[in-house]
Each structure stands twice: as structure tokens, then as C-alpha cells.
PDB file of N, CA and C in Angstrom:
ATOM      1  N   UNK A   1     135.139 168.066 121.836  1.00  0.00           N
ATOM      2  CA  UNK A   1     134.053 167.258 121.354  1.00  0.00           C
ATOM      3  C   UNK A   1     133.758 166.097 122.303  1.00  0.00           C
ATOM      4  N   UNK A   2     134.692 165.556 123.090  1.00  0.00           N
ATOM      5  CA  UNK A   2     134.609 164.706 123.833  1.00  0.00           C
ATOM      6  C   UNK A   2     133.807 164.802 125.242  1.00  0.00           C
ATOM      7  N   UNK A   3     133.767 165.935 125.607  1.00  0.00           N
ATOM      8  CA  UNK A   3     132.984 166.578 126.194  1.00  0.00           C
ATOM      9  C   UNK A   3     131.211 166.535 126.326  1.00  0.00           C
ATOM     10  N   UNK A   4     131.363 166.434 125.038  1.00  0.00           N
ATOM     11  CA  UNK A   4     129.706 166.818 124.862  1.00  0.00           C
ATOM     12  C   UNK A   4     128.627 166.040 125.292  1.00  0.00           C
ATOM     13  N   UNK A   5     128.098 166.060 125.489  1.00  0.00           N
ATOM     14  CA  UNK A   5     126.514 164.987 125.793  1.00  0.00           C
ATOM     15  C   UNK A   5     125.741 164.952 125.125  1.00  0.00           C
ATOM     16  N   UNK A   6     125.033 163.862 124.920  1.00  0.00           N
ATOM     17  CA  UNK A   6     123.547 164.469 123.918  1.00  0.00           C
ATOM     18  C   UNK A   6     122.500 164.803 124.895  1.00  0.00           C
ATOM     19  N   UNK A   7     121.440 165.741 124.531  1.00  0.00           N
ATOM     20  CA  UNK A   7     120.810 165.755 125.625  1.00  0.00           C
ATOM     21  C   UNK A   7     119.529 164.665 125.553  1.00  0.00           C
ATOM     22  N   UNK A   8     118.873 164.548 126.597  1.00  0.00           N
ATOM     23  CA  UNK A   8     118.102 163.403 127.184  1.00  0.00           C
ATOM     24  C   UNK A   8     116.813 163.833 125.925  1.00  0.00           C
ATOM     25  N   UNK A   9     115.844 162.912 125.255  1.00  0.00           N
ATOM     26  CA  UNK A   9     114.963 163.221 124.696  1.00  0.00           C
ATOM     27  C   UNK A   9     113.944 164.254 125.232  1.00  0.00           C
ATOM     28  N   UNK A  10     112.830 165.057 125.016  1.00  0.00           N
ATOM     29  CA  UNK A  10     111.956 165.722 125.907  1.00  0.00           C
ATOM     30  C   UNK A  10     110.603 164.582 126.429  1.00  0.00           C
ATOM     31  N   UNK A  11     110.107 164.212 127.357  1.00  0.00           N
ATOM     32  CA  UNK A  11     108.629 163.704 127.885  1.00  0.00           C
ATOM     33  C   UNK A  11     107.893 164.501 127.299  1.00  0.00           C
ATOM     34  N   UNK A  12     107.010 163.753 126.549  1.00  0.00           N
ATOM     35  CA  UNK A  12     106.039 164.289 126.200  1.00  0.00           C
ATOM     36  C   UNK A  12     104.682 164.534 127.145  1.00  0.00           C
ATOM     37  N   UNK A  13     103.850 165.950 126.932  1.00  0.00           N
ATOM     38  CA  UNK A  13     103.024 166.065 127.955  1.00  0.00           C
ATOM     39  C   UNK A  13     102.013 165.665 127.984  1.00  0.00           C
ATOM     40  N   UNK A  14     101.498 165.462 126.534  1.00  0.00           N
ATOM     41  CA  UNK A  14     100.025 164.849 126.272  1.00  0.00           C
ATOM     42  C   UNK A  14     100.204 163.110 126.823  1.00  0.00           C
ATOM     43  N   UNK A  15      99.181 162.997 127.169  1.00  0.00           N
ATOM     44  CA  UNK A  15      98.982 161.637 127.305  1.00  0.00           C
ATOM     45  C   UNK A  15      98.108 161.194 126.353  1.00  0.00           C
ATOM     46  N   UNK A  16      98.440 159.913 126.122  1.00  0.00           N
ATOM     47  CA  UNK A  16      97.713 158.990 125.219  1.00  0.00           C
ATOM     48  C   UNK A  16      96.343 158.323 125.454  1.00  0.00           C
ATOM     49  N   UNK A  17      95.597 158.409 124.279  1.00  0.00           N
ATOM     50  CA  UNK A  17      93.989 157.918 125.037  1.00  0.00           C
ATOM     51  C   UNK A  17      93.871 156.784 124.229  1.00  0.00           C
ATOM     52  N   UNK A  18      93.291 156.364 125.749  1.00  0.00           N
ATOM     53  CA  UNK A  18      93.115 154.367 125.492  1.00  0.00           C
ATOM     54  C   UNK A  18      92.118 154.589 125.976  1.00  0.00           C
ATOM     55  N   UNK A  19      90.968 153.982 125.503  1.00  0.00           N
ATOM     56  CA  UNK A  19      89.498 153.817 125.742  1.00  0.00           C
ATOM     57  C   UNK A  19      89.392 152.728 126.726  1.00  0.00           C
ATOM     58  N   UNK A  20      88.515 152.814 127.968  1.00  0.00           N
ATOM     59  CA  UNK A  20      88.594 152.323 129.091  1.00  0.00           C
ATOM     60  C   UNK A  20      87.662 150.806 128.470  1.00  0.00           C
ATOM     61  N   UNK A  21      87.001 151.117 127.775  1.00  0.00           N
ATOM     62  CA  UNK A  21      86.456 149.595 127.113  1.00  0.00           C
ATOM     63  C   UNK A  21      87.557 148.287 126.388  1.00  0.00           C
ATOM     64  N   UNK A  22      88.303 148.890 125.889  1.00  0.00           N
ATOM     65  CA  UNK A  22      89.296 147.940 125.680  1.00  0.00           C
ATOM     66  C   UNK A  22      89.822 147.004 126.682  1.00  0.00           C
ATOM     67  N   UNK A  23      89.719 147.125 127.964  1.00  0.00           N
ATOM     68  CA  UNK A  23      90.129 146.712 128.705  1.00  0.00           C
ATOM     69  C   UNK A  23      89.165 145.433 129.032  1.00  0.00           C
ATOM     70  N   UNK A  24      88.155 145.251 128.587  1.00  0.00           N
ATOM     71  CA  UNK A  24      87.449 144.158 128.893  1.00  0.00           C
ATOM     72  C   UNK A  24      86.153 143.999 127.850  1.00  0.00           C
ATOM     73  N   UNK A  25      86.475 144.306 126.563  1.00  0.00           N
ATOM     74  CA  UNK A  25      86.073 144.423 125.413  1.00  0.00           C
ATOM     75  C   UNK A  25      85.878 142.333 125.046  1.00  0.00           C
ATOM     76  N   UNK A  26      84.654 142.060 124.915  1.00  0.00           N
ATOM     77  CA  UNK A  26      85.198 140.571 123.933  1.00  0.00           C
ATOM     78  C   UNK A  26      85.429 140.656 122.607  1.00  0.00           C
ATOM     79  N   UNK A  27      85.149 141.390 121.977  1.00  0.00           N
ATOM     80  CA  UNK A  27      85.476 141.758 120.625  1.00  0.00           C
ATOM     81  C   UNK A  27      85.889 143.537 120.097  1.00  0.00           C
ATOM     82  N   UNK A  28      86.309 142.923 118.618  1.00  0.00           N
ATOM     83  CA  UNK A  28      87.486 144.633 118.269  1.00  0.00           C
ATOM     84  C   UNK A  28      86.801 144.637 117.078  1.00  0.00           C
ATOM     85  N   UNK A  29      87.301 145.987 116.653  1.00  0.00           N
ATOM     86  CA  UNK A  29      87.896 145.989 115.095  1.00  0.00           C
ATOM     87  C   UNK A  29      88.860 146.465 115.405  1.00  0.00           C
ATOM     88  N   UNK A  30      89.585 146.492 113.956  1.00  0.00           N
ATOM     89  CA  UNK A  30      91.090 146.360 113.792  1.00  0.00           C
ATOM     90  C   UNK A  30      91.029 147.299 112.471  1.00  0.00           C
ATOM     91  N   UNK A  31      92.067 148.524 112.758  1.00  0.00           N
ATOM     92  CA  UNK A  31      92.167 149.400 111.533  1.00  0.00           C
ATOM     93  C   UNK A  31      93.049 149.089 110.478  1.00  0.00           C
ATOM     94  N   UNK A  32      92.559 148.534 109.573  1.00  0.00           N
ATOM     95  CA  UNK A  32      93.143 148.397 108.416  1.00  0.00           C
ATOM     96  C   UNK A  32      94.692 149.368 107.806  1.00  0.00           C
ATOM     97  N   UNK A  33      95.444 148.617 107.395  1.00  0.00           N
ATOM     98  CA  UNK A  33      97.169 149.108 106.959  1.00  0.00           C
ATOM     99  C   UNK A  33      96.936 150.138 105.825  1.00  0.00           C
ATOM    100  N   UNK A  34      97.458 151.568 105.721  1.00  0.00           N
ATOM    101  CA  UNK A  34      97.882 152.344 104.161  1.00  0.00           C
ATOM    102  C   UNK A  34      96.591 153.043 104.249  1.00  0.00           C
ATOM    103  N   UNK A  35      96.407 153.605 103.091  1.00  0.00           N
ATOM    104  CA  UNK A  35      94.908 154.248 102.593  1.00  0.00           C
ATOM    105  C   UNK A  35      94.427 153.145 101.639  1.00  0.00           C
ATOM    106  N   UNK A  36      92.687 153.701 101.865  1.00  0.00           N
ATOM    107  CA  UNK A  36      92.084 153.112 101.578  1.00  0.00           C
ATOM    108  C   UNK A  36      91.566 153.722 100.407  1.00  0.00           C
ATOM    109  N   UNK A  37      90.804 152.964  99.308  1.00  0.00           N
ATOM    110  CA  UNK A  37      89.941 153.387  98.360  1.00  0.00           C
ATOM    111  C   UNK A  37      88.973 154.045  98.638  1.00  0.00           C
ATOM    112  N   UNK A  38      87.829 154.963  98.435  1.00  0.00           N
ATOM    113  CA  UNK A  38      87.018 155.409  98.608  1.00  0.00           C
ATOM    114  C   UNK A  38      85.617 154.832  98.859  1.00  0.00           C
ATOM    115  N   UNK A  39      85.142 155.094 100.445  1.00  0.00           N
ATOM    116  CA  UNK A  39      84.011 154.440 100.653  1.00  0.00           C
ATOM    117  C   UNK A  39      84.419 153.430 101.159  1.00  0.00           C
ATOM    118  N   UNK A  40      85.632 153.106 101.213  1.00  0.00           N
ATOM    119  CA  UNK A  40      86.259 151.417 102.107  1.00  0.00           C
ATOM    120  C   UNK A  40      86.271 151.738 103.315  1.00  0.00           C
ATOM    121  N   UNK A  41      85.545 150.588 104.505  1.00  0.00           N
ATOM    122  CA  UNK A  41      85.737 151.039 105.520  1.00  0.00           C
ATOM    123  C   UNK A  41      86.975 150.695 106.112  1.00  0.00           C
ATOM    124  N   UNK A  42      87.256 151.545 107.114  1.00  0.00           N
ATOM    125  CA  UNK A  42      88.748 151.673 107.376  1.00  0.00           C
ATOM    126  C   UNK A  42      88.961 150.948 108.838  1.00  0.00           C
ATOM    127  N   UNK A  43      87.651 150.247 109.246  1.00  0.00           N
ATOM    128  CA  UNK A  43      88.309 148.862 109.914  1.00  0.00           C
ATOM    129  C   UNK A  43      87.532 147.729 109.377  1.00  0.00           C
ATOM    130  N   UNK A  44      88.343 146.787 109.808  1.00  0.00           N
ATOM    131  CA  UNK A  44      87.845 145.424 109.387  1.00  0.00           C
ATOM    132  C   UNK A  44      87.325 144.618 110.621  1.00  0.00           C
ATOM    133  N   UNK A  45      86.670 143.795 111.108  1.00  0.00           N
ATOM    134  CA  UNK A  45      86.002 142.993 112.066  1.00  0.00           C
ATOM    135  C   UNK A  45      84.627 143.073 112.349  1.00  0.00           C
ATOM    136  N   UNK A  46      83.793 142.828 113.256  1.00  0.00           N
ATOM    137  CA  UNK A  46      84.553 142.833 114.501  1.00  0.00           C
ATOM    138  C   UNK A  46      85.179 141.280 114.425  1.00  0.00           C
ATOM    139  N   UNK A  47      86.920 141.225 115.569  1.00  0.00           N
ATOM    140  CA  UNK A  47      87.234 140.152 115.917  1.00  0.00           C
ATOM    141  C   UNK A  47      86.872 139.827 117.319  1.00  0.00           C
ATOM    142  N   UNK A  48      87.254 138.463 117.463  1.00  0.00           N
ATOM    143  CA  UNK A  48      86.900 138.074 119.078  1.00  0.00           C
ATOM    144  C   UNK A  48      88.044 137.772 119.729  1.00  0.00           C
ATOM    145  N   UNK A  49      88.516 138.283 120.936  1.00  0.00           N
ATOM    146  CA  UNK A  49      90.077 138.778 121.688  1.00  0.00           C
ATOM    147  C   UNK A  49      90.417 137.801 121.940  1.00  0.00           C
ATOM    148  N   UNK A  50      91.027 136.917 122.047  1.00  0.00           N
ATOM    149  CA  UNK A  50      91.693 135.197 122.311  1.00  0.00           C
ATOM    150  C   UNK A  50      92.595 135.904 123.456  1.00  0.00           C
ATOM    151  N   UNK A  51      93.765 136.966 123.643  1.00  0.00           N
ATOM    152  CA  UNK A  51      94.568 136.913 124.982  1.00  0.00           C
ATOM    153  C   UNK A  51      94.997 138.521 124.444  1.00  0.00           C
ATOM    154  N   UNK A  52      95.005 139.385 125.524  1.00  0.00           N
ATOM    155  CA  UNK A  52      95.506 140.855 125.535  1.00  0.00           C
ATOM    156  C   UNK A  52      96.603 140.943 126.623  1.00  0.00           C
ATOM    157  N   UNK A  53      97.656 142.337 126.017  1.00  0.00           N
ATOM    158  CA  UNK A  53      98.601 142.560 126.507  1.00  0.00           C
ATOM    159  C   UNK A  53      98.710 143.854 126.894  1.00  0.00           C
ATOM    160  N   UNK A  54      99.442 144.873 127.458  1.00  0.00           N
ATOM    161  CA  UNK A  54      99.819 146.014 127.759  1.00  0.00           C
ATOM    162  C   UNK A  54      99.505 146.337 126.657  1.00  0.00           C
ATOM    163  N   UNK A  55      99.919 146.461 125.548  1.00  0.00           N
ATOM    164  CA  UNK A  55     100.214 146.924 124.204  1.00  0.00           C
ATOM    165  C   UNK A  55      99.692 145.879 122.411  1.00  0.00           C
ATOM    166  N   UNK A  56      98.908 144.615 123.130  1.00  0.00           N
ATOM    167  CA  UNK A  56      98.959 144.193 122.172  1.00  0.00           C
ATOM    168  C   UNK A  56      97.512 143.503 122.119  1.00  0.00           C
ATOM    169  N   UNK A  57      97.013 142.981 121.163  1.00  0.00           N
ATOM    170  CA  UNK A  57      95.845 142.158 121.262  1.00  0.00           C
ATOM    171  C   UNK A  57      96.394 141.031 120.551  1.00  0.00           C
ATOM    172  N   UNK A  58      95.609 139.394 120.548  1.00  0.00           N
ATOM    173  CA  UNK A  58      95.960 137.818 120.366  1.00  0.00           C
ATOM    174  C   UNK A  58      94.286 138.400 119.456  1.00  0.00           C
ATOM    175  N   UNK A  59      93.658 138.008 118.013  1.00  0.00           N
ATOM    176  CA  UNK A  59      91.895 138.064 118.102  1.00  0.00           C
ATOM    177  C   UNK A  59      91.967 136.582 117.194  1.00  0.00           C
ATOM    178  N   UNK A  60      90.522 136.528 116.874  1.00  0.00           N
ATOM    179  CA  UNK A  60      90.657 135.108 116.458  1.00  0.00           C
ATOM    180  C   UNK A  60      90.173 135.797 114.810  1.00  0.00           C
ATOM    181  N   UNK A  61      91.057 135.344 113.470  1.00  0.00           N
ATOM    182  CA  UNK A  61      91.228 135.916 112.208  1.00  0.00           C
ATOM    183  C   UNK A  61      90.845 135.041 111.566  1.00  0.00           C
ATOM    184  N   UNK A  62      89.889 134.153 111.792  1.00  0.00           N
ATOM    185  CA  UNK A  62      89.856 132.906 111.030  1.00  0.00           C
ATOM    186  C   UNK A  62      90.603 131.721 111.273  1.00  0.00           C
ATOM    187  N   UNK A  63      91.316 131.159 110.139  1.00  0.00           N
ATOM    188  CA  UNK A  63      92.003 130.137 110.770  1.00  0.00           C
ATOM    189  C   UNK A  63      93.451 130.441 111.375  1.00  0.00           C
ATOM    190  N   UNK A  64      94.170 131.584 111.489  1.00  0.00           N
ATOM    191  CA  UNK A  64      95.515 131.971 112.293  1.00  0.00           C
ATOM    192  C   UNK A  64      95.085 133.399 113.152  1.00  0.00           C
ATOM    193  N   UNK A  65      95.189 133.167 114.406  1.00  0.00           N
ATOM    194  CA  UNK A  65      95.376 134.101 114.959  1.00  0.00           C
ATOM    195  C   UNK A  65      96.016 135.367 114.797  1.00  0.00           C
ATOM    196  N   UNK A  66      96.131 136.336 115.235  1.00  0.00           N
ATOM    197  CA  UNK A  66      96.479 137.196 115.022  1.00  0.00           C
ATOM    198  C   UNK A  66      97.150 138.664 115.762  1.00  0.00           C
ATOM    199  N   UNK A  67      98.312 138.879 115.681  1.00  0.00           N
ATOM    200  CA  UNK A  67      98.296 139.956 117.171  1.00  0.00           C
ATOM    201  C   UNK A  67      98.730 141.518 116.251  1.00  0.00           C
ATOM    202  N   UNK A  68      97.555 142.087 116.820  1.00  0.00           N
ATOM    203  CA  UNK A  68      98.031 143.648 116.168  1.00  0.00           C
ATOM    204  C   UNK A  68      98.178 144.476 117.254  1.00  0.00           C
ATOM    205  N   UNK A  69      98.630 145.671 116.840  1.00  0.00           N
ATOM    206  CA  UNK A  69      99.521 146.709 118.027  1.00  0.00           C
ATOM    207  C   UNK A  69      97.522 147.342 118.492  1.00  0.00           C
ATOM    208  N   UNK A  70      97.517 147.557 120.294  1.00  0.00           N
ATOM    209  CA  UNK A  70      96.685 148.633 120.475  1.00  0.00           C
ATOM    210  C   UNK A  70      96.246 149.541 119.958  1.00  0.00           C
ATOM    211  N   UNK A  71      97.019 150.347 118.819  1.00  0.00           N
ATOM    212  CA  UNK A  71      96.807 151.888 119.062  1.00  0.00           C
ATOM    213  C   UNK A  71      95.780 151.423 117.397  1.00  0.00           C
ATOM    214  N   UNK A  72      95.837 150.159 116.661  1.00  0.00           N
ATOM    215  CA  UNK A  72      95.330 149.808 115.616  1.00  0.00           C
ATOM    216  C   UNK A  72      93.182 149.504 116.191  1.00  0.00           C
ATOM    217  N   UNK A  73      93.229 149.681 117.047  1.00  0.00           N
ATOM    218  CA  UNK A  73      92.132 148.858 117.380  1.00  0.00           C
ATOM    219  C   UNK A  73      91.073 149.925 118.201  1.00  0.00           C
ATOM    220  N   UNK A  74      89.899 149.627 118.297  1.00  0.00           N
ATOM    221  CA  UNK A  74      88.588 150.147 118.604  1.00  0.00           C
ATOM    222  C   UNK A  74      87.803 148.897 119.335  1.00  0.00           C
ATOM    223  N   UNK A  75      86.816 149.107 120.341  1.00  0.00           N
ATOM    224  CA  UNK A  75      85.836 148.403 120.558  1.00  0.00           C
ATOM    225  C   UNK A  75      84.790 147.939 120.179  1.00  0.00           C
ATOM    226  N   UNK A  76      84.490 146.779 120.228  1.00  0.00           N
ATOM    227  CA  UNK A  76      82.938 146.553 119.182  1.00  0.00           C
ATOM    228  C   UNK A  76      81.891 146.280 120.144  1.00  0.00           C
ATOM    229  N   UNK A  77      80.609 147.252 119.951  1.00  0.00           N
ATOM    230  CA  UNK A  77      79.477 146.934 121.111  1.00  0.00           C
ATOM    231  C   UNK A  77      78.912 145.993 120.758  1.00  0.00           C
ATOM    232  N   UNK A  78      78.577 145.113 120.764  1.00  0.00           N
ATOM    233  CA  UNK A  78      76.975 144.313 120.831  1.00  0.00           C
ATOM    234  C   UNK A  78      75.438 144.410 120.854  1.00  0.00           C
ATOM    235  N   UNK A  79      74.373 144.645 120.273  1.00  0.00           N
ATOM    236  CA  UNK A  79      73.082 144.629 120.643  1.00  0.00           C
ATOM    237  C   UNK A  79      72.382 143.318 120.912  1.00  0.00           C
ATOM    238  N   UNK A  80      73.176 143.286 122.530  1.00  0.00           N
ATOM    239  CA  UNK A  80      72.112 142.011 122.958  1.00  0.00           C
ATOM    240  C   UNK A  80      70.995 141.921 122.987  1.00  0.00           C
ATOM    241  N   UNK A  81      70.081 142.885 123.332  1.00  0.00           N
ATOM    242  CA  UNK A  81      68.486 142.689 123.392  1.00  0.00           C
ATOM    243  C   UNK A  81      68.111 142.807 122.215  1.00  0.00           C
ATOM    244  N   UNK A  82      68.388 142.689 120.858  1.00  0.00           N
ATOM    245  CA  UNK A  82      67.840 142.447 119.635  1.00  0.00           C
ATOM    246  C   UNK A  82      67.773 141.039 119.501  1.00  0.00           C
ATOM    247  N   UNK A  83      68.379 140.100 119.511  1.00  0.00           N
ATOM    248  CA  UNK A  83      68.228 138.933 119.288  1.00  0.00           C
ATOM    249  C   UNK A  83      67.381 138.453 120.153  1.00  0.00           C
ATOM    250  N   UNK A  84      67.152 139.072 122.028  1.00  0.00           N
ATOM    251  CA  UNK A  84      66.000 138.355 122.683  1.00  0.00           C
ATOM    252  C   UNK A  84      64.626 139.157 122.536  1.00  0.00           C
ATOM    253  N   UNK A  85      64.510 139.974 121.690  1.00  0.00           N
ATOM    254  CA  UNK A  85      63.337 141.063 121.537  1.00  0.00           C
ATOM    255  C   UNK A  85      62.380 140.059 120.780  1.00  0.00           C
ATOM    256  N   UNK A  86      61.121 139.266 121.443  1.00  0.00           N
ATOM    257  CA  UNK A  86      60.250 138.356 120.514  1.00  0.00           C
ATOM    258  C   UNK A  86      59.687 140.193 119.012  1.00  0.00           C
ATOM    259  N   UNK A  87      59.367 138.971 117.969  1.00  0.00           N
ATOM    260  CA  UNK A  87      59.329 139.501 116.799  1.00  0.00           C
ATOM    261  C   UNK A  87      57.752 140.376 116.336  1.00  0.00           C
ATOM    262  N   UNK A  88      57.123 141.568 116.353  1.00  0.00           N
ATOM    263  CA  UNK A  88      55.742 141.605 116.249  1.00  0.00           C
ATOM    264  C   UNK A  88      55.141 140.605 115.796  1.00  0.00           C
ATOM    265  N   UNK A  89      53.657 139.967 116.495  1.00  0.00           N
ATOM    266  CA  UNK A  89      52.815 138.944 115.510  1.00  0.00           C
ATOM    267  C   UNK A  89      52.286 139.505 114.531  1.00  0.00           C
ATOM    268  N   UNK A  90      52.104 138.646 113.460  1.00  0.00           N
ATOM    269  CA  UNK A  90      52.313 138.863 111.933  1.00  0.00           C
ATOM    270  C   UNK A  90      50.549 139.375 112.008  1.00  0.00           C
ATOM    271  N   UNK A  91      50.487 140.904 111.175  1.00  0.00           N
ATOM    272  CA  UNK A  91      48.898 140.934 111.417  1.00  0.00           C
ATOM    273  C   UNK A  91      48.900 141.201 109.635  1.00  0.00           C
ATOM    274  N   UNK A  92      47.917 141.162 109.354  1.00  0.00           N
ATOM    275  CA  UNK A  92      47.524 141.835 107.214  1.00  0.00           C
ATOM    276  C   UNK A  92      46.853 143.093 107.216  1.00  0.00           C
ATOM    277  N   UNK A  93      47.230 143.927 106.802  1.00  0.00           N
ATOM    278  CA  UNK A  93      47.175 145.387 106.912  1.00  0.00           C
ATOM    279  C   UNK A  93      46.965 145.913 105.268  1.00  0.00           C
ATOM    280  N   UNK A  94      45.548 146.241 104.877  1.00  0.00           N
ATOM    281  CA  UNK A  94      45.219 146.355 103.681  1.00  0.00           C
ATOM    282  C   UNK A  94      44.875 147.983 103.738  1.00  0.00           C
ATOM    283  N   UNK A  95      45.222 148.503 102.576  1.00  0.00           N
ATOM    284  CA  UNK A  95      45.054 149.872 102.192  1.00  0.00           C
ATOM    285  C   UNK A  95      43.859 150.173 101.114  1.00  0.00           C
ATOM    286  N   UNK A  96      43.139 150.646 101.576  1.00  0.00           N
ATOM    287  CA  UNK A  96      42.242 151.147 100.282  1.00  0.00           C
ATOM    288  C   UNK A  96      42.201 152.518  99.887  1.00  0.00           C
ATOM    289  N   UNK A  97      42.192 152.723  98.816  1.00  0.00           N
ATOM    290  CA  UNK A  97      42.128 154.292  98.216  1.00  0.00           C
ATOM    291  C   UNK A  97      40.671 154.478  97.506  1.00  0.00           C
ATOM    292  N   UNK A  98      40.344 155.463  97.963  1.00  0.00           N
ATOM    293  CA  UNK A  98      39.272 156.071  97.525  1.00  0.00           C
ATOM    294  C   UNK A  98      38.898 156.488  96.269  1.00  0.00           C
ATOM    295  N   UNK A  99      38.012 156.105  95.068  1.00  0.00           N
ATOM    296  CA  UNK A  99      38.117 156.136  93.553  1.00  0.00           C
ATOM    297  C   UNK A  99      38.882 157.427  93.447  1.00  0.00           C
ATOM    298  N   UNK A 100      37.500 158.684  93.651  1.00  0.00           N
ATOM    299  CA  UNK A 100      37.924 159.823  93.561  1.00  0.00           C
ATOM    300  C   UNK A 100      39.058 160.363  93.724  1.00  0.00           C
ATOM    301  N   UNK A 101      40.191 159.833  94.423  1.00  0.00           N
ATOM    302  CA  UNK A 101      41.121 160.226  95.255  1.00  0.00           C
ATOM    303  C   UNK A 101      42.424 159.892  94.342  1.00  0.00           C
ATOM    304  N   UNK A 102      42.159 159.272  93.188  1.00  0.00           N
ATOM    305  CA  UNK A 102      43.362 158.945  92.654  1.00  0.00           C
ATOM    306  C   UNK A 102      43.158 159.660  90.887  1.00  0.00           C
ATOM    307  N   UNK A 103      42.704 160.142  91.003  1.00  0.00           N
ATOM    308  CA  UNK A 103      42.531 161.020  89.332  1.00  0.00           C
ATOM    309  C   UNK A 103      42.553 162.833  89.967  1.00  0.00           C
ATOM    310  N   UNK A 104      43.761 163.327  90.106  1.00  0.00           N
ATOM    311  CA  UNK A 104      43.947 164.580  89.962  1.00  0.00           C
ATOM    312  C   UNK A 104      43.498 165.438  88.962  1.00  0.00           C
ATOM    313  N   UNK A 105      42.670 166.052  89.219  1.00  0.00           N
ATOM    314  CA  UNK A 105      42.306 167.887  88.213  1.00  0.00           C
ATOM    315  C   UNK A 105      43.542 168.622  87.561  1.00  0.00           C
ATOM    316  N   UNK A 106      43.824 168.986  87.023  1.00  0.00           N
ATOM    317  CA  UNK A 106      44.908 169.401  86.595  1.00  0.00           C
ATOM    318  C   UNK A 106      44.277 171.322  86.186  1.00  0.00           C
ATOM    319  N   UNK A 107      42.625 171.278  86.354  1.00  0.00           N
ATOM    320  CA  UNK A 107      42.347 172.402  85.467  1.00  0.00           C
ATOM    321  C   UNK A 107      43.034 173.581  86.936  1.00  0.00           C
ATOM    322  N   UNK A 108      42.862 174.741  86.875  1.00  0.00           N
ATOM    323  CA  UNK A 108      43.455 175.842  87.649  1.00  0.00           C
ATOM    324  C   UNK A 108      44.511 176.002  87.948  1.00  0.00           C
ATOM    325  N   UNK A 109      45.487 175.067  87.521  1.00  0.00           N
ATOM    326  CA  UNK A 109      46.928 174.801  87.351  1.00  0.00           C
ATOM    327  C   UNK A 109      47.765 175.737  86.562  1.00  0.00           C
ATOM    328  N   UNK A 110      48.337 176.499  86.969  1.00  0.00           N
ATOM    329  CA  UNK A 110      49.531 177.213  85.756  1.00  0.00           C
ATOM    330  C   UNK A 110      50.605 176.943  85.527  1.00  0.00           C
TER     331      UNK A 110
END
């Protein structure tokens, strides 16, 4: 028995996918702990990244920071050109219906 070895764990072959946006992401969401109720969305944020690590994110949670593991987290895009898109000018757009056009026949109907 003294003999024996354990053997070395196996490397796994798949590699792990990390989304190349994370890497310079200003804001996340963050996947929520357990199951969820139905219709709950299953992340919460977006947060804004205060300091990132190999493996970890710092986001800002309100009033305490917060560090959750990578593999919890997603990128959040932004739609900047919505906020600088000026707004259509306001025009009044009136509909009229035609008398005739609103009392349906009903006769030849089966």
C-alpha cells in the first residue's frame, strides 16, 4: 500500500469562455445566487466596475462595494446615441373618418 500513488488529476480539454468584452466593459450584470421564481430575471444590474481582477470584479452596489467571482457576470452595452438623438418636432396629426365608413351592413352576412 505504501507503494501506491494517487494519480495526477486529468486537464481538462475544453477551454473556458470569457467574453472578450469583459475585459474593458464599464459596466456588468451580475447573475443572481439559487433559482429564481418565475419570470425573475436572473441578473441583477447593470453595475459600474470600480477595479477587476484575473478572476474577480470590485462594482459599485450602492453604498458597499462589492466583489463577485467572473464566471457570475455578463457585459452591459450602452445606447449612446439615444440620449444624443434630438427628439422629432412636435407636429398635431388629426384623423378623420368618413360618416359612411363607420356604420357596417351586416345584411349578406351568414
Amino acid at each position: 500500500m505504501r507503494q501506491l500513488r494517487p494519480t495526477p488529476p486529468r486537464r481538462s480539454r475544453h477551454s473556458v469562455f470569457c467574453s472578450e468584452a469583459l475585459k474593458d466593459c464599464s459596466h456588468i450584470f451580475v447573475r443572481e445566487p439559487g433559482f429564481s421564481i418565475a419570470l425573475a430575471p436572473p441578473y441583477a444590474g447593470p453595475y459600474r466596475v470600480l477595479q477587476r481582477t484575473d478572476k474577480t470584479f470590485t462594482v459599485d452596489a450602492g453604498r458597499v462595494p462589492m466583489t463577485v467571482a467572473i464566471d457570475r457576470t455578463k457585459p452591459a452595452f450602452r445606447l449612446n446615441d439615444v440620449e444624443d438623438t434630438p427628439l422629432p418636432s412636435s407636429r398635431q396629426v388629426t384623423f378623420q373618418w368618413p360618416p359612411g365608413a363607420l356604420v357596417a351592413s351586416r345584411e349578406g352576412v351568414m
